[in-house]
Amino acid sequence: MRRLKNLFRSFLGDRRGNFAVIFALTLIPIAVAAAASVDISRAYIVETRLKAALDAAALAVGTASGLSSGEVQALAQAYFDANYPADVLGVPGTVSVSDSLTAVDISVSAELPTVMMGLVGIDSLDVVAVSQVMRHGKKLEVVLVLDNTGSMNNDGRMTVLKAAAKDLIDTVSAAAITSGDVRIGIVPFSTDVNVGTANKNADWLKWSWLLPTETCTTSGKGKRKTTTCTQDVRNVSQGSWKGCVVDRDEPYDVLISPPVAGSDATLFPANQNDIYNNQCSLRPLVPLSTNFSMLKTEIDNMTGGGGTNTTIGFVWGWQMLTHGALLSNALAPDPNELDKVMVYLTDGDNTYNRQGIGSCNGSSHCPGADERTAQVCTNIREAGIQVYTIRLINGNAALLRDCATNPSMYYSASAASDLTDVFKSIAQALSNLRLSK
């Protein structure tokens, strides 16, 4: 019996085989951890895909306006489903949306069946992803510079333009976090721009100005025959003036430097009512405003008529966005807090400008006017104003593309019906959305 007890004590005290036993015991959690890493890696892939689909859904909701809660939910789910196909890993649940004035929060969870963790009783993992879109806090000034020439009466162009422009106003104005964050102005143009008859006594107008044409008279005969030419002058009646002005003298025609009383070249020439400006049928320009209902009424009241002078549209759009410029109520530049944007549309080539009177008859292309347009676009770019350009059916594509801030901000619409999507795209860009997390 004593020998048996001693043998048992000796066995218990023997350490020579413990390593194998300990290794066998530790191998179990190591194997479980290795197996779990496979499923955790798969869960990470699912989370990444969920997040990408949520971001798309959040941006879609953030750019939409005027939707009911049900419509918001449906829109978010549709965008999520389109970006998270059913054949990828995980089985996602219903998207959850919280939409406030300043942010859109969206989340979703997906059930991922495990491959290896089932060995330890874990048959699935819940993967959760969240996304948030903040409505950017920058202020926004937008001026719509819209072609109101005679060709806009063709093919329903003016009708579609009005609807698309009003939709843009609705979308962009809805992005304002506080009142005054978004202000919008309108500059209708043809060969002229209408500054309003309320300014008829302004000292920055001139009522008599030189034309680029001459009138010549000949007298005498033979060696005594002489020809005298005098430059033509246009005298405009202040009493019958409807508010239209044409380009200033060069080089001020492509600048917004303030007019100076007594400096004739800097003054704005009041124009008569003629066939080129369709008897000055243009609506007066509208400085930046938060009265969005009034702005939409002004758009509804636009009519087409007259020739095309793209330069004057760019000049007055620039002025409306410039602090301290004539008739402008724009804020001072502040790139960190304020975006200034021009949305410019035309449906034709330059056919008229003041310096081309006599050769540009309002119905055929005026290459000289293109040079002035190119110069004013360069000046606007240097001023830091963002410009979207839209060519509707006709017009100088290269010129308008160069006038846009970058090629992605140039649109060419081959039909009037395309304007709806063009303006919607621009409106979404102007809504200033950014992913915050």
mmCIF file of N, CA and C in Angstrom, residues 4-130:
data_model
loop_
_atom_site.group_PDB
_atom_site.id
_atom_site.type_symbol
_atom_site.label_atom_id
_atom_site.label_comp_id
_atom_site.label_asym_id
_atom_site.label_seq_id
_atom_site.Cartn_x
_atom_site.Cartn_y
_atom_site.Cartn_z
ATOM 1 N N LEU A 4 2.200 1.973 -3.410
ATOM 2 C CA LEU A 4 1.169 2.513 -4.318
ATOM 3 C C LEU A 4 0.959 4.006 -4.096
ATOM 4 N N LYS A 5 0.948 4.409 -2.796
ATOM 5 C CA LYS A 5 0.798 5.844 -2.489
ATOM 6 C C LYS A 5 1.976 6.642 -3.006
ATOM 7 N N ASN A 6 3.182 6.109 -2.853
ATOM 8 C CA ASN A 6 4.370 6.816 -3.338
ATOM 9 C C ASN A 6 4.348 6.963 -4.866
ATOM 10 N N LEU A 7 3.872 5.912 -5.553
ATOM 11 C CA LEU A 7 3.768 5.971 -7.016
ATOM 12 C C LEU A 7 2.785 7.046 -7.463
ATOM 13 N N PHE A 8 1.675 7.157 -6.762
ATOM 14 C CA PHE A 8 0.648 8.162 -7.113
ATOM 15 C C PHE A 8 1.174 9.581 -6.909
ATOM 16 N N ARG A 9 1.906 9.755 -5.751
ATOM 17 C CA ARG A 9 2.470 11.079 -5.496
ATOM 18 C C ARG A 9 3.509 11.443 -6.568
ATOM 19 N N SER A 10 4.277 10.432 -6.956
ATOM 20 C CA SER A 10 5.286 10.681 -7.988
ATOM 21 C C SER A 10 4.641 11.089 -9.315
ATOM 22 N N PHE A 11 3.502 10.468 -9.661
ATOM 23 C CA PHE A 11 2.788 10.800 -10.911
ATOM 24 C C PHE A 11 2.255 12.241 -10.896
ATOM 25 N N LEU A 12 1.688 12.593 -9.708
ATOM 26 C CA LEU A 12 1.152 13.957 -9.596
ATOM 27 C C LEU A 12 2.232 15.010 -9.656
ATOM 28 N N GLY A 13 3.402 14.689 -9.191
ATOM 29 C CA GLY A 13 4.482 15.673 -9.176
ATOM 30 C C GLY A 13 5.288 15.717 -10.463
ATOM 31 N N ASP A 14 5.012 14.817 -11.357
ATOM 32 C CA ASP A 14 5.789 14.768 -12.611
ATOM 33 C C ASP A 14 5.311 15.864 -13.582
ATOM 34 N N ARG A 15 6.198 16.761 -14.072
ATOM 35 C CA ARG A 15 5.847 17.877 -14.971
ATOM 36 C C ARG A 15 6.254 17.625 -16.417
ATOM 37 N N ARG A 16 6.789 16.494 -16.725
ATOM 38 C CA ARG A 16 7.377 16.274 -18.043
ATOM 39 C C ARG A 16 6.370 16.230 -19.182
ATOM 40 N N GLY A 17 5.085 15.931 -18.993
ATOM 41 C CA GLY A 17 4.089 15.868 -20.082
ATOM 42 C C GLY A 17 3.092 17.005 -20.083
ATOM 43 N N ASN A 18 3.279 17.993 -19.205
ATOM 44 C CA ASN A 18 2.294 19.082 -19.085
ATOM 45 C C ASN A 18 2.199 19.956 -20.339
ATOM 46 N N PHE A 19 3.309 20.173 -21.051
ATOM 47 C CA PHE A 19 3.286 21.074 -22.207
ATOM 48 C C PHE A 19 2.308 20.579 -23.267
ATOM 49 N N ALA A 20 2.333 19.307 -23.495
ATOM 50 C CA ALA A 20 1.433 18.762 -24.523
ATOM 51 C C ALA A 20 -0.021 18.945 -24.127
ATOM 52 N N VAL A 21 -0.287 18.735 -22.799
ATOM 53 C CA VAL A 21 -1.666 18.886 -22.323
ATOM 54 C C VAL A 21 -2.105 20.350 -22.438
ATOM 55 N N ILE A 22 -1.229 21.263 -21.988
ATOM 56 C CA ILE A 22 -1.565 22.701 -22.037
ATOM 57 C C ILE A 22 -1.773 23.151 -23.484
ATOM 58 N N PHE A 23 -0.889 22.718 -24.394
ATOM 59 C CA PHE A 23 -1.021 23.097 -25.799
ATOM 60 C C PHE A 23 -2.347 22.620 -26.375
ATOM 61 N N ALA A 24 -2.713 21.407 -26.017
ATOM 62 C CA ALA A 24 -3.983 20.873 -26.519
ATOM 63 C C ALA A 24 -5.166 21.697 -26.029
ATOM 64 N N LEU A 25 -5.066 22.120 -24.761
ATOM 65 C CA LEU A 25 -6.162 22.914 -24.211
ATOM 66 C C LEU A 25 -6.238 24.311 -24.839
ATOM 67 N N THR A 26 -5.073 24.944 -25.086
ATOM 68 C CA THR A 26 -5.073 26.310 -25.666
ATOM 69 C C THR A 26 -5.389 26.296 -27.148
ATOM 70 N N LEU A 27 -5.237 25.184 -27.788
ATOM 71 C CA LEU A 27 -5.518 25.115 -29.223
ATOM 72 C C LEU A 27 -6.988 25.394 -29.523
ATOM 73 N N ILE A 28 -7.854 25.092 -28.579
ATOM 74 C CA ILE A 28 -9.290 25.287 -28.814
ATOM 75 C C ILE A 28 -9.637 26.772 -29.002
ATOM 76 N N PRO A 29 -9.274 27.704 -28.056
ATOM 77 C CA PRO A 29 -9.597 29.112 -28.300
ATOM 78 C C PRO A 29 -8.863 29.706 -29.489
ATOM 79 N N ILE A 30 -7.653 29.221 -29.769
ATOM 80 C CA ILE A 30 -6.928 29.728 -30.943
ATOM 81 C C ILE A 30 -7.695 29.383 -32.209
ATOM 82 N N ALA A 31 -8.184 28.162 -32.273
ATOM 83 C CA ALA A 31 -8.946 27.734 -33.460
ATOM 84 C C ALA A 31 -10.241 28.520 -33.590
ATOM 85 N N VAL A 32 -10.888 28.770 -32.445
ATOM 86 C CA VAL A 32 -12.132 29.555 -32.471
ATOM 87 C C VAL A 32 -11.860 30.979 -32.952
ATOM 88 N N ALA A 33 -10.755 31.585 -32.453
ATOM 89 C CA ALA A 33 -10.416 32.958 -32.862
ATOM 90 C C ALA A 33 -10.104 33.027 -34.347
ATOM 91 N N ALA A 34 -9.381 32.030 -34.849
ATOM 92 C CA ALA A 34 -9.059 32.002 -36.275
ATOM 93 C C ALA A 34 -10.323 31.879 -37.112
ATOM 94 N N ALA A 35 -11.222 31.029 -36.638
ATOM 95 C CA ALA A 35 -12.495 30.874 -37.360
ATOM 96 C C ALA A 35 -13.304 32.162 -37.314
ATOM 97 N N ALA A 36 -13.298 32.818 -36.146
ATOM 98 C CA ALA A 36 -14.060 34.058 -36.004
ATOM 99 C C ALA A 36 -13.523 35.149 -36.923
ATOM 100 N N SER A 37 -12.209 35.164 -37.139
ATOM 101 C CA SER A 37 -11.624 36.207 -37.994
ATOM 102 C C SER A 37 -12.168 36.132 -39.413
ATOM 103 N N VAL A 38 -12.477 34.927 -39.864
ATOM 104 C CA VAL A 38 -13.071 34.779 -41.198
ATOM 105 C C VAL A 38 -14.422 35.481 -41.263
ATOM 106 N N ASP A 39 -15.264 35.244 -40.260
ATOM 107 C CA ASP A 39 -16.599 35.848 -40.250
ATOM 108 C C ASP A 39 -16.528 37.348 -39.970
ATOM 109 N N ILE A 40 -15.585 37.772 -39.139
ATOM 110 C CA ILE A 40 -15.441 39.209 -38.865
ATOM 111 C C ILE A 40 -15.001 39.946 -40.122
ATOM 112 N N SER A 41 -14.115 39.334 -40.908
ATOM 113 C CA SER A 41 -13.700 39.956 -42.177
ATOM 114 C C SER A 41 -14.885 40.083 -43.122
ATOM 115 N N ARG A 42 -15.713 39.062 -43.169
ATOM 116 C CA ARG A 42 -16.907 39.124 -44.010
ATOM 117 C C ARG A 42 -17.856 40.204 -43.509
ATOM 118 N N ALA A 43 -17.968 40.361 -42.197
ATOM 119 C CA ALA A 43 -18.834 41.404 -41.632
ATOM 120 C C ALA A 43 -18.326 42.791 -41.998
ATOM 121 N N TYR A 44 -17.000 42.968 -42.027
ATOM 122 C CA TYR A 44 -16.430 44.269 -42.403
ATOM 123 C C TYR A 44 -16.766 44.609 -43.847
ATOM 124 N N ILE A 45 -16.697 43.594 -44.726
ATOM 125 C CA ILE A 45 -17.057 43.817 -46.132
ATOM 126 C C ILE A 45 -18.515 44.251 -46.243
ATOM 127 N N VAL A 46 -19.389 43.587 -45.490
ATOM 128 C CA VAL A 46 -20.811 43.936 -45.511
ATOM 129 C C VAL A 46 -21.021 45.371 -45.023
ATOM 130 N N GLU A 47 -20.337 45.750 -43.932
ATOM 131 C CA GLU A 47 -20.494 47.099 -43.397
ATOM 132 C C GLU A 47 -20.066 48.144 -44.417
ATOM 133 N N THR A 48 -18.959 47.884 -45.113
ATOM 134 C CA THR A 48 -18.476 48.822 -46.125
ATOM 135 C C THR A 48 -19.499 48.997 -47.242
ATOM 136 N N ARG A 49 -20.090 47.896 -47.681
ATOM 137 C CA ARG A 49 -21.085 47.975 -48.757
ATOM 138 C C ARG A 49 -22.369 48.637 -48.273
ATOM 139 N N LEU A 50 -22.753 48.340 -47.065
ATOM 140 C CA LEU A 50 -23.927 49.002 -46.494
ATOM 141 C C LEU A 50 -23.721 50.508 -46.440
ATOM 142 N N LYS A 51 -22.528 50.919 -46.010
ATOM 143 C CA LYS A 51 -22.229 52.349 -45.862
ATOM 144 C C LYS A 51 -22.290 53.059 -47.204
ATOM 145 N N ALA A 52 -21.737 52.436 -48.248
ATOM 146 C CA ALA A 52 -21.765 53.051 -49.579
ATOM 147 C C ALA A 52 -23.197 53.221 -50.071
ATOM 148 N N ALA A 53 -24.025 52.203 -49.866
ATOM 149 C CA ALA A 53 -25.423 52.285 -50.298
ATOM 150 C C ALA A 53 -26.184 53.321 -49.482
ATOM 151 N N LEU A 54 -25.884 53.408 -48.179
ATOM 152 C CA LEU A 54 -26.535 54.405 -47.323
ATOM 153 C C LEU A 54 -26.158 55.819 -47.737
ATOM 154 N N ASP A 55 -24.890 56.033 -48.092
ATOM 155 C CA ASP A 55 -24.454 57.367 -48.511
ATOM 156 C C ASP A 55 -25.251 57.832 -49.726
ATOM 157 N N ALA A 56 -25.437 56.940 -50.692
ATOM 158 C CA ALA A 56 -26.221 57.283 -51.884
ATOM 159 C C ALA A 56 -27.658 57.624 -51.508
ATOM 160 N N ALA A 57 -28.241 56.846 -50.607
ATOM 161 C CA ALA A 57 -29.614 57.085 -50.181
ATOM 162 C C ALA A 57 -29.732 58.401 -49.415
ATOM 163 N N ALA A 58 -28.753 58.679 -48.551
ATOM 164 C CA ALA A 58 -28.791 59.907 -47.755
ATOM 165 C C ALA A 58 -28.672 61.144 -48.641
ATOM 166 N N LEU A 59 -27.808 61.088 -49.642
ATOM 167 C CA LEU A 59 -27.670 62.219 -50.563
ATOM 168 C C LEU A 59 -28.949 62.427 -51.375
ATOM 169 N N ALA A 60 -29.587 61.350 -51.781
ATOM 170 C CA ALA A 60 -30.840 61.459 -52.534
ATOM 171 C C ALA A 60 -31.915 62.132 -51.693
ATOM 172 N N VAL A 61 -32.027 61.727 -50.433
ATOM 173 C CA VAL A 61 -33.020 62.339 -49.546
ATOM 174 C C VAL A 61 -32.668 63.790 -49.276
ATOM 175 N N GLY A 62 -31.384 64.053 -49.085
ATOM 176 C CA GLY A 62 -30.968 65.411 -48.757
ATOM 177 C C GLY A 62 -31.210 66.404 -49.867
ATOM 178 N N THR A 63 -31.160 65.951 -51.133
ATOM 179 C CA THR A 63 -31.374 66.860 -52.251
ATOM 180 C C THR A 63 -32.842 66.990 -52.631
ATOM 181 N N ALA A 64 -33.684 66.136 -52.074
ATOM 182 C CA ALA A 64 -35.114 66.204 -52.387
ATOM 183 C C ALA A 64 -35.790 67.259 -51.513
ATOM 184 N N SER A 65 -36.878 67.784 -51.987
ATOM 185 C CA SER A 65 -37.637 68.767 -51.210
ATOM 186 C C SER A 65 -39.120 68.553 -51.428
ATOM 187 N N GLY A 66 -39.904 68.984 -50.457
ATOM 188 C CA GLY A 66 -41.351 68.914 -50.578
ATOM 189 C C GLY A 66 -41.932 67.517 -50.512
ATOM 190 N N LEU A 67 -41.198 66.559 -49.933
ATOM 191 C CA LEU A 67 -41.695 65.183 -49.860
ATOM 192 C C LEU A 67 -42.316 64.898 -48.498
ATOM 193 N N SER A 68 -43.318 64.040 -48.501
ATOM 194 C CA SER A 68 -43.896 63.573 -47.240
ATOM 195 C C SER A 68 -42.935 62.583 -46.599
ATOM 196 N N SER A 69 -43.189 62.247 -45.326
ATOM 197 C CA SER A 69 -42.314 61.294 -44.637
ATOM 198 C C SER A 69 -42.333 59.938 -45.333
ATOM 199 N N GLY A 70 -43.493 59.559 -45.831
ATOM 200 C CA GLY A 70 -43.589 58.298 -46.561
ATOM 201 C C GLY A 70 -42.800 58.314 -47.846
ATOM 202 N N GLU A 71 -42.850 59.436 -48.544
ATOM 203 C CA GLU A 71 -42.102 59.569 -49.795
ATOM 204 C C GLU A 71 -40.601 59.597 -49.532
ATOM 205 N N VAL A 72 -40.206 60.227 -48.427
ATOM 206 C CA VAL A 72 -38.791 60.245 -48.045
ATOM 207 C C VAL A 72 -38.308 58.826 -47.781
ATOM 208 N N GLN A 73 -39.097 58.063 -47.033
ATOM 209 C CA GLN A 73 -38.736 56.679 -46.721
ATOM 210 C C GLN A 73 -38.619 55.849 -48.000
ATOM 211 N N ALA A 74 -39.579 56.006 -48.900
ATOM 212 C CA ALA A 74 -39.567 55.238 -50.145
ATOM 213 C C ALA A 74 -38.369 55.595 -51.002
ATOM 214 N N LEU A 75 -38.038 56.889 -51.045
ATOM 215 C CA LEU A 75 -36.892 57.339 -51.837
ATOM 216 C C LEU A 75 -35.595 56.760 -51.281
ATOM 217 N N ALA A 76 -35.436 56.826 -49.962
ATOM 218 C CA ALA A 76 -34.225 56.290 -49.333
ATOM 219 C C ALA A 76 -34.093 54.791 -49.586
ATOM 220 N N GLN A 77 -35.201 54.073 -49.431
ATOM 221 C CA GLN A 77 -35.155 52.613 -49.626
ATOM 222 C C GLN A 77 -34.821 52.265 -51.066
ATOM 223 N N ALA A 78 -35.376 53.026 -52.016
ATOM 224 C CA ALA A 78 -35.131 52.755 -53.433
ATOM 225 C C ALA A 78 -33.660 52.951 -53.783
ATOM 226 N N TYR A 79 -33.073 54.042 -53.281
ATOM 227 C CA TYR A 79 -31.660 54.295 -53.573
ATOM 228 C C TYR A 79 -30.770 53.265 -52.887
ATOM 229 N N PHE A 80 -31.139 52.881 -51.660
ATOM 230 C CA PHE A 80 -30.350 51.870 -50.958
ATOM 231 C C PHE A 80 -30.396 50.544 -51.706
ATOM 232 N N ASP A 81 -31.598 50.119 -52.092
ATOM 233 C CA ASP A 81 -31.754 48.841 -52.785
ATOM 234 C C ASP A 81 -30.978 48.828 -54.103
ATOM 235 N N ALA A 82 -30.984 49.965 -54.803
ATOM 236 C CA ALA A 82 -30.289 50.029 -56.093
ATOM 237 C C ALA A 82 -28.777 49.920 -55.928
ATOM 238 N N ASN A 83 -28.288 50.330 -54.773
ATOM 239 C CA ASN A 83 -26.842 50.322 -54.547
ATOM 240 C C ASN A 83 -26.383 49.163 -53.671
ATOM 241 N N TYR A 84 -27.324 48.324 -53.210
ATOM 242 C CA TYR A 84 -26.980 47.137 -52.427
ATOM 243 C C TYR A 84 -27.746 45.951 -53.005
ATOM 244 N N PRO A 85 -27.249 45.394 -54.090
ATOM 245 C CA PRO A 85 -27.974 44.302 -54.766
ATOM 246 C C PRO A 85 -28.203 43.121 -53.840
ATOM 247 N N ALA A 86 -29.245 42.376 -54.132
ATOM 248 C CA ALA A 86 -29.651 41.265 -53.272
ATOM 249 C C ALA A 86 -28.649 40.115 -53.281
ATOM 250 N N ASP A 87 -27.783 40.047 -54.321
ATOM 251 C CA ASP A 87 -26.872 38.918 -54.415
ATOM 252 C C ASP A 87 -25.571 39.118 -53.651
ATOM 253 N N VAL A 88 -25.412 40.256 -52.944
ATOM 254 C CA VAL A 88 -24.200 40.469 -52.166
ATOM 255 C C VAL A 88 -24.384 39.895 -50.761
ATOM 256 N N LEU A 89 -23.308 39.869 -49.985
ATOM 257 C CA LEU A 89 -23.354 39.303 -48.648
ATOM 258 C C LEU A 89 -24.344 40.039 -47.757
ATOM 259 N N GLY A 90 -24.943 39.325 -46.852
ATOM 260 C CA GLY A 90 -25.812 39.944 -45.863
ATOM 261 C C GLY A 90 -27.234 40.101 -46.334
ATOM 262 N N VAL A 91 -28.140 40.106 -45.366
ATOM 263 C CA VAL A 91 -29.564 40.308 -45.655
ATOM 264 C C VAL A 91 -30.006 41.559 -44.907
ATOM 265 N N PRO A 92 -30.013 42.741 -45.587
ATOM 266 C CA PRO A 92 -30.325 43.982 -44.884
ATOM 267 C C PRO A 92 -31.803 44.106 -44.555
ATOM 268 N N GLY A 93 -32.070 44.838 -43.486
ATOM 269 C CA GLY A 93 -33.442 45.130 -43.113
ATOM 270 C C GLY A 93 -33.898 46.416 -43.765
ATOM 271 N N THR A 94 -34.960 47.004 -43.247
ATOM 272 C CA THR A 94 -35.503 48.255 -43.789
ATOM 273 C C THR A 94 -34.644 49.436 -43.346
ATOM 274 N N VAL A 95 -34.441 50.348 -44.261
ATOM 275 C CA VAL A 95 -33.668 51.553 -43.964
ATOM 276 C C VAL A 95 -34.451 52.439 -42.998
ATOM 277 N N SER A 96 -33.761 53.008 -42.019
ATOM 278 C CA SER A 96 -34.373 53.941 -41.070
ATOM 279 C C SER A 96 -33.901 55.352 -41.404
ATOM 280 N N VAL A 97 -34.836 56.317 -41.540
ATOM 281 C CA VAL A 97 -34.499 57.679 -41.960
ATOM 282 C C VAL A 97 -34.997 58.684 -40.937
ATOM 283 N N SER A 98 -34.136 59.638 -40.605
ATOM 284 C CA SER A 98 -34.514 60.791 -39.787
ATOM 285 C C SER A 98 -34.083 62.039 -40.537
ATOM 286 N N ASP A 99 -35.045 62.836 -40.987
ATOM 287 C CA ASP A 99 -34.765 64.011 -41.821
ATOM 288 C C ASP A 99 -35.156 65.276 -41.067
ATOM 289 N N SER A 100 -34.165 66.104 -40.747
ATOM 290 C CA SER A 100 -34.426 67.381 -40.093
ATOM 291 C C SER A 100 -34.011 68.514 -41.012
ATOM 292 N N LEU A 101 -34.182 69.723 -40.568
ATOM 293 C CA LEU A 101 -33.849 70.878 -41.400
ATOM 294 C C LEU A 101 -32.366 70.938 -41.715
ATOM 295 N N THR A 102 -31.541 70.504 -40.776
ATOM 296 C CA THR A 102 -30.099 70.654 -40.940
ATOM 297 C C THR A 102 -29.372 69.375 -41.315
ATOM 298 N N ALA A 103 -30.012 68.210 -41.148
ATOM 299 C CA ALA A 103 -29.293 66.967 -41.399
ATOM 300 C C ALA A 103 -30.240 65.845 -41.782
ATOM 301 N N VAL A 104 -29.686 64.873 -42.476
ATOM 302 C CA VAL A 104 -30.386 63.630 -42.786
ATOM 303 C C VAL A 104 -29.575 62.497 -42.162
ATOM 304 N N ASP A 105 -30.190 61.764 -41.220
ATOM 305 C CA ASP A 105 -29.553 60.607 -40.596
ATOM 306 C C ASP A 105 -30.236 59.354 -41.106
ATOM 307 N N ILE A 106 -29.441 58.386 -41.495
ATOM 308 C CA ILE A 106 -30.003 57.181 -42.086
ATOM 309 C C ILE A 106 -29.191 55.980 -41.599
ATOM 310 N N SER A 107 -29.866 54.880 -41.286
ATOM 311 C CA SER A 107 -29.181 53.701 -40.767
ATOM 312 C C SER A 107 -29.868 52.443 -41.264
ATOM 313 N N VAL A 108 -29.143 51.333 -41.185
ATOM 314 C CA VAL A 108 -29.693 50.046 -41.578
ATOM 315 C C VAL A 108 -28.846 48.954 -40.928
ATOM 316 N N SER A 109 -29.436 47.818 -40.696
ATOM 317 C CA SER A 109 -28.696 46.660 -40.190
ATOM 318 C C SER A 109 -28.909 45.493 -41.139
ATOM 319 N N ALA A 110 -27.934 44.594 -41.142
ATOM 320 C CA ALA A 110 -28.031 43.417 -41.999
ATOM 321 C C ALA A 110 -27.645 42.178 -41.194
ATOM 322 N N GLU A 111 -28.322 41.085 -41.453
ATOM 323 C CA GLU A 111 -27.997 39.821 -40.802
ATOM 324 C C GLU A 111 -27.057 39.023 -41.695
ATOM 325 N N LEU A 112 -25.893 38.676 -41.153
ATOM 326 C CA LEU A 112 -24.897 37.935 -41.922
ATOM 327 C C LEU A 112 -24.749 36.528 -41.345
ATOM 328 N N PRO A 113 -25.173 35.482 -42.059
ATOM 329 C CA PRO A 113 -24.968 34.101 -41.585
ATOM 330 C C PRO A 113 -23.465 33.809 -41.467
ATOM 331 N N THR A 114 -23.064 33.183 -40.378
ATOM 332 C CA THR A 114 -21.651 32.898 -40.172
ATOM 333 C C THR A 114 -21.246 31.620 -40.893
ATOM 334 N N VAL A 115 -19.965 31.536 -41.170
ATOM 335 C CA VAL A 115 -19.416 30.352 -41.812
ATOM 336 C C VAL A 115 -18.717 29.450 -40.792
ATOM 337 N N MET A 116 -17.934 30.065 -39.899
ATOM 338 C CA MET A 116 -17.127 29.304 -38.945
ATOM 339 C C MET A 116 -17.609 29.436 -37.497
ATOM 340 N N MET A 117 -18.192 30.576 -37.172
ATOM 341 C CA MET A 117 -18.545 30.805 -35.773
ATOM 342 C C MET A 117 -19.717 29.948 -35.307
ATOM 343 N N GLY A 118 -20.381 29.315 -36.248
ATOM 344 C CA GLY A 118 -21.438 28.396 -35.878
ATOM 345 C C GLY A 118 -20.929 27.234 -35.057
ATOM 346 N N LEU A 119 -19.621 26.974 -35.161
ATOM 347 C CA LEU A 119 -19.021 25.891 -34.387
ATOM 348 C C LEU A 119 -19.130 26.124 -32.886
ATOM 349 N N VAL A 120 -19.245 27.443 -32.519
ATOM 350 C CA VAL A 120 -19.360 27.784 -31.096
ATOM 351 C C VAL A 120 -20.742 28.338 -30.783
ATOM 352 N N GLY A 121 -21.714 28.040 -31.652
ATOM 353 C CA GLY A 121 -23.090 28.419 -31.369
ATOM 354 C C GLY A 121 -23.511 29.788 -31.850
ATOM 355 N N ILE A 122 -22.635 30.513 -32.609
ATOM 356 C CA ILE A 122 -22.998 31.836 -33.152
ATOM 357 C C ILE A 122 -23.328 31.648 -34.625
ATOM 358 N N ASP A 123 -24.608 31.646 -34.960
ATOM 359 C CA ASP A 123 -25.050 31.326 -36.319
ATOM 360 C C ASP A 123 -25.143 32.550 -37.231
ATOM 361 N N SER A 124 -25.187 33.768 -36.655
ATOM 362 C CA SER A 124 -25.289 34.977 -37.483
ATOM 363 C C SER A 124 -24.717 36.169 -36.733
ATOM 364 N N LEU A 125 -24.372 37.216 -37.510
ATOM 365 C CA LEU A 125 -23.884 38.471 -36.950
ATOM 366 C C LEU A 125 -24.780 39.600 -37.424
ATOM 367 N N ASP A 126 -25.088 40.554 -36.548
ATOM 368 C CA ASP A 126 -25.824 41.759 -36.942
ATOM 369 C C ASP A 126 -24.817 42.851 -37.265
ATOM 370 N N VAL A 127 -24.871 43.345 -38.509
ATOM 371 C CA VAL A 127 -23.953 44.392 -38.969
ATOM 372 C C VAL A 127 -24.755 45.678 -39.128
ATOM 373 N N VAL A 128 -24.322 46.747 -38.486
ATOM 374 C CA VAL A 128 -25.039 48.022 -38.503
ATOM 375 C C VAL A 128 -24.180 49.081 -39.198
ATOM 376 N N ALA A 129 -24.809 49.899 -40.049
ATOM 377 C CA ALA A 129 -24.120 51.014 -40.711
ATOM 378 C C ALA A 129 -24.980 52.265 -40.592
ATOM 379 N N VAL A 130 -24.331 53.409 -40.474
ATOM 380 C CA VAL A 130 -25.036 54.686 -40.386
ATOM 381 C C VAL A 130 -24.398 55.686 -41.353
#
